[in-house]
Amino acid sequence: MTDTTIFGKIIRREIPADIVFEDEHLIAFRDIAPSAPVHVLFVPKTPIATLDAACGEHAELLGRLMLAAADYARRAGFSEPGYRVVVNCNGDGGQTVFQLHLHLLAGAPLGGFGVAR
Ligand code: AMP
């Protein structure tokens, strides 16, 4: 299955992105419309549309995504001040790109979250 989303195009270098990390499993790049001073997206190279579509065979990959975000945050100096990791799922979750991804938000105190107002 090929990832036909915009993130698939970034993975295949069909469109540019500010890539901050890549290995054989995942890619990380800066969000084009950041919601915090630091906003990096961690995207598995395996196409998985949503968190809801993930299953047991993806357990290791999901762990890699979390650890890659934590490693990046640590190297960037955000361990002590803190940061937030978010996965949006489907419409009410605010997901707009249907290739599973993890948002890393850092660089300032982050507000609360919940029902959109
Ligand atoms: P979500 O709403 O969880 O699906 O998040 C999708 C994110 O992708 C949004 O925060 C967008 O700003 C971001 N985004 C969309 N297109 C690009 C792009 N070409 N490069 C980097 N980030 C993008």
Short mmCIF file of C-alpha atoms and ligand atoms in Angstrom, two decimals:
data_model
loop_
_atom_site.label_atom_id
_atom_site.label_comp_id
_atom_site.label_asym_id
_atom_site.label_seq_id
_atom_site.Cartn_x
_atom_site.Cartn_y
_atom_site.Cartn_z
CA MET A 1 0.00 0.00 0.00
CA THR A 2 1.39 3.42 -0.95
CA ASP A 3 0.92 6.47 1.21
CA THR A 4 -0.89 8.90 -1.11
CA THR A 5 -1.08 11.68 1.48
CA ILE A 6 1.05 14.82 1.56
CA PHE A 7 3.24 13.12 4.15
CA GLY A 8 3.89 10.27 1.70
CA LYS A 9 5.04 12.88 -0.80
CA ILE A 10 7.44 14.29 1.82
CA ILE A 11 8.78 10.79 2.59
CA ARG A 12 9.38 10.22 -1.15
CA ARG A 13 10.95 13.72 -1.50
CA GLU A 14 8.26 14.72 -4.01
CA ILE A 15 7.64 17.92 -2.04
CA PRO A 16 10.02 19.75 0.30
CA ALA A 17 9.91 19.77 4.09
CA ASP A 18 12.17 20.90 6.90
CA ILE A 19 13.29 17.41 7.93
CA VAL A 20 14.90 17.19 11.37
CA PHE A 21 15.28 13.41 11.73
CA GLU A 22 14.94 10.30 9.60
CA ASP A 23 15.72 6.60 9.90
CA GLU A 24 14.45 3.48 8.16
CA HIS A 25 11.22 3.48 10.18
CA LEU A 26 10.10 7.10 10.40
CA ILE A 27 10.64 10.69 9.38
CA ALA A 28 10.28 13.90 11.42
CA PHE A 29 9.82 17.39 9.98
CA ARG A 30 8.64 20.80 11.13
CA ASP A 31 4.91 21.49 10.87
CA ILE A 32 4.17 24.01 8.12
CA ALA A 33 1.67 25.87 10.37
CA PRO A 34 3.20 25.57 13.85
CA SER A 35 0.97 25.68 16.94
CA ALA A 36 3.95 26.24 19.27
CA PRO A 37 7.49 27.65 18.94
CA VAL A 38 8.64 24.09 18.23
CA HIS A 39 6.16 21.88 16.35
CA VAL A 40 7.59 18.74 14.78
CA LEU A 41 5.63 15.88 13.18
CA PHE A 42 6.82 12.28 13.55
CA VAL A 43 5.50 10.07 10.75
CA PRO A 44 5.99 6.33 10.26
CA LYS A 45 7.07 5.29 6.78
CA THR A 46 4.54 2.46 6.93
CA PRO A 47 1.16 3.79 5.74
CA ILE A 48 -1.34 3.68 8.62
CA ALA A 49 -4.27 6.06 8.08
CA THR A 50 -5.25 6.70 11.69
CA LEU A 51 -4.43 5.57 15.22
CA ASP A 52 -7.72 3.65 15.04
CA ALA A 53 -6.32 1.67 12.09
CA ALA A 54 -3.21 0.64 14.04
CA CYS A 55 -3.03 -2.89 15.43
CA GLY A 56 -0.71 -5.21 17.30
CA GLU A 57 1.70 -5.55 14.39
CA HIS A 58 2.37 -1.80 14.68
CA ALA A 59 3.21 -1.87 18.40
CA GLU A 60 6.96 -1.62 17.89
CA LEU A 61 6.58 1.14 15.31
CA LEU A 62 4.33 3.18 17.61
CA GLY A 63 6.92 2.79 20.34
CA ARG A 64 9.62 4.00 17.96
CA LEU A 65 7.53 7.10 17.17
CA MET A 66 7.15 7.96 20.86
CA LEU A 67 10.82 7.37 21.60
CA ALA A 68 11.94 9.38 18.56
CA ALA A 69 9.87 12.33 19.79
CA ALA A 70 11.27 12.02 23.31
CA ASP A 71 14.83 11.74 21.96
CA TYR A 72 14.35 14.82 19.81
CA ALA A 73 12.88 16.78 22.73
CA ARG A 74 15.77 15.75 24.97
CA ARG A 75 18.40 16.75 22.42
CA ALA A 76 16.62 20.08 21.85
CA GLY A 77 16.64 20.81 25.58
CA PHE A 78 12.95 20.38 26.36
CA SER A 79 13.12 17.52 28.88
CA GLU A 80 13.14 19.76 31.93
CA PRO A 81 10.83 22.57 30.75
CA GLY A 82 8.52 19.97 29.23
CA TYR A 83 6.59 19.40 26.06
CA ARG A 84 3.43 17.81 24.69
CA VAL A 85 2.89 14.87 22.33
CA VAL A 86 -0.46 14.61 20.52
CA VAL A 87 -2.08 12.19 18.09
CA ASN A 88 -5.29 13.40 16.44
CA CYS A 89 -7.69 10.69 15.24
CA ASN A 90 -10.43 11.25 12.67
CA GLY A 91 -12.81 14.21 12.46
CA ASP A 92 -13.60 15.06 16.06
CA GLY A 93 -9.94 14.52 16.91
CA GLY A 94 -8.99 17.18 14.39
CA GLN A 95 -7.08 14.89 12.05
CA THR A 96 -6.59 16.43 8.61
CA VAL A 97 -3.81 14.28 7.11
CA PHE A 98 -4.70 10.60 7.01
CA GLN A 99 -1.28 9.15 7.59
CA LEU A 100 -0.77 8.47 11.30
CA HIS A 101 1.52 11.07 12.87
CA LEU A 102 2.55 12.34 16.24
CA HIS A 103 2.79 16.08 17.01
CA LEU A 104 5.60 17.28 19.30
CA LEU A 105 4.84 20.74 20.73
CA ALA A 106 7.39 22.60 22.82
CA GLY A 107 9.10 25.88 23.49
CA ALA A 108 6.49 27.68 25.62
CA PRO A 109 3.93 26.89 28.31
CA LEU A 110 1.09 25.14 26.47
CA GLY A 111 -2.57 25.89 27.13
CA GLY A 112 -5.14 23.31 28.05
CA PHE A 113 -7.02 21.35 25.45
CA GLY A 114 -10.44 19.82 25.12
CA VAL A 115 -13.65 20.76 23.34
CA ALA A 116 -13.15 23.27 20.50
CA ARG A 117 -14.64 26.72 21.26
P1 AMP B 1 -3.53 16.65 11.89
O1 AMP B 1 -4.52 17.76 11.97
O2 AMP B 1 -3.28 15.97 13.21
O3 AMP B 1 -3.85 15.68 10.78
O4 AMP B 1 -2.14 17.34 11.55
C1 AMP B 1 -1.71 17.60 10.26
C2 AMP B 1 -0.62 18.60 10.35
O5 AMP B 1 0.12 18.60 9.16
C3 AMP B 1 -1.12 20.05 10.55
O6 AMP B 1 -0.61 20.56 11.78
C4 AMP B 1 -0.58 20.78 9.33
O7 AMP B 1 -0.16 22.09 9.62
C5 AMP B 1 0.58 19.89 8.91
N1 AMP B 1 0.95 19.95 7.51
C6 AMP B 1 0.13 19.88 6.44
N2 AMP B 1 0.85 19.93 5.31
C7 AMP B 1 2.15 20.03 5.67
C8 AMP B 1 3.38 20.12 4.95
N3 AMP B 1 3.41 20.12 3.61
N4 AMP B 1 4.53 20.19 5.66
C9 AMP B 1 4.50 20.19 7.01
N5 AMP B 1 3.38 20.11 7.74
C10 AMP B 1 2.22 20.03 7.08
#
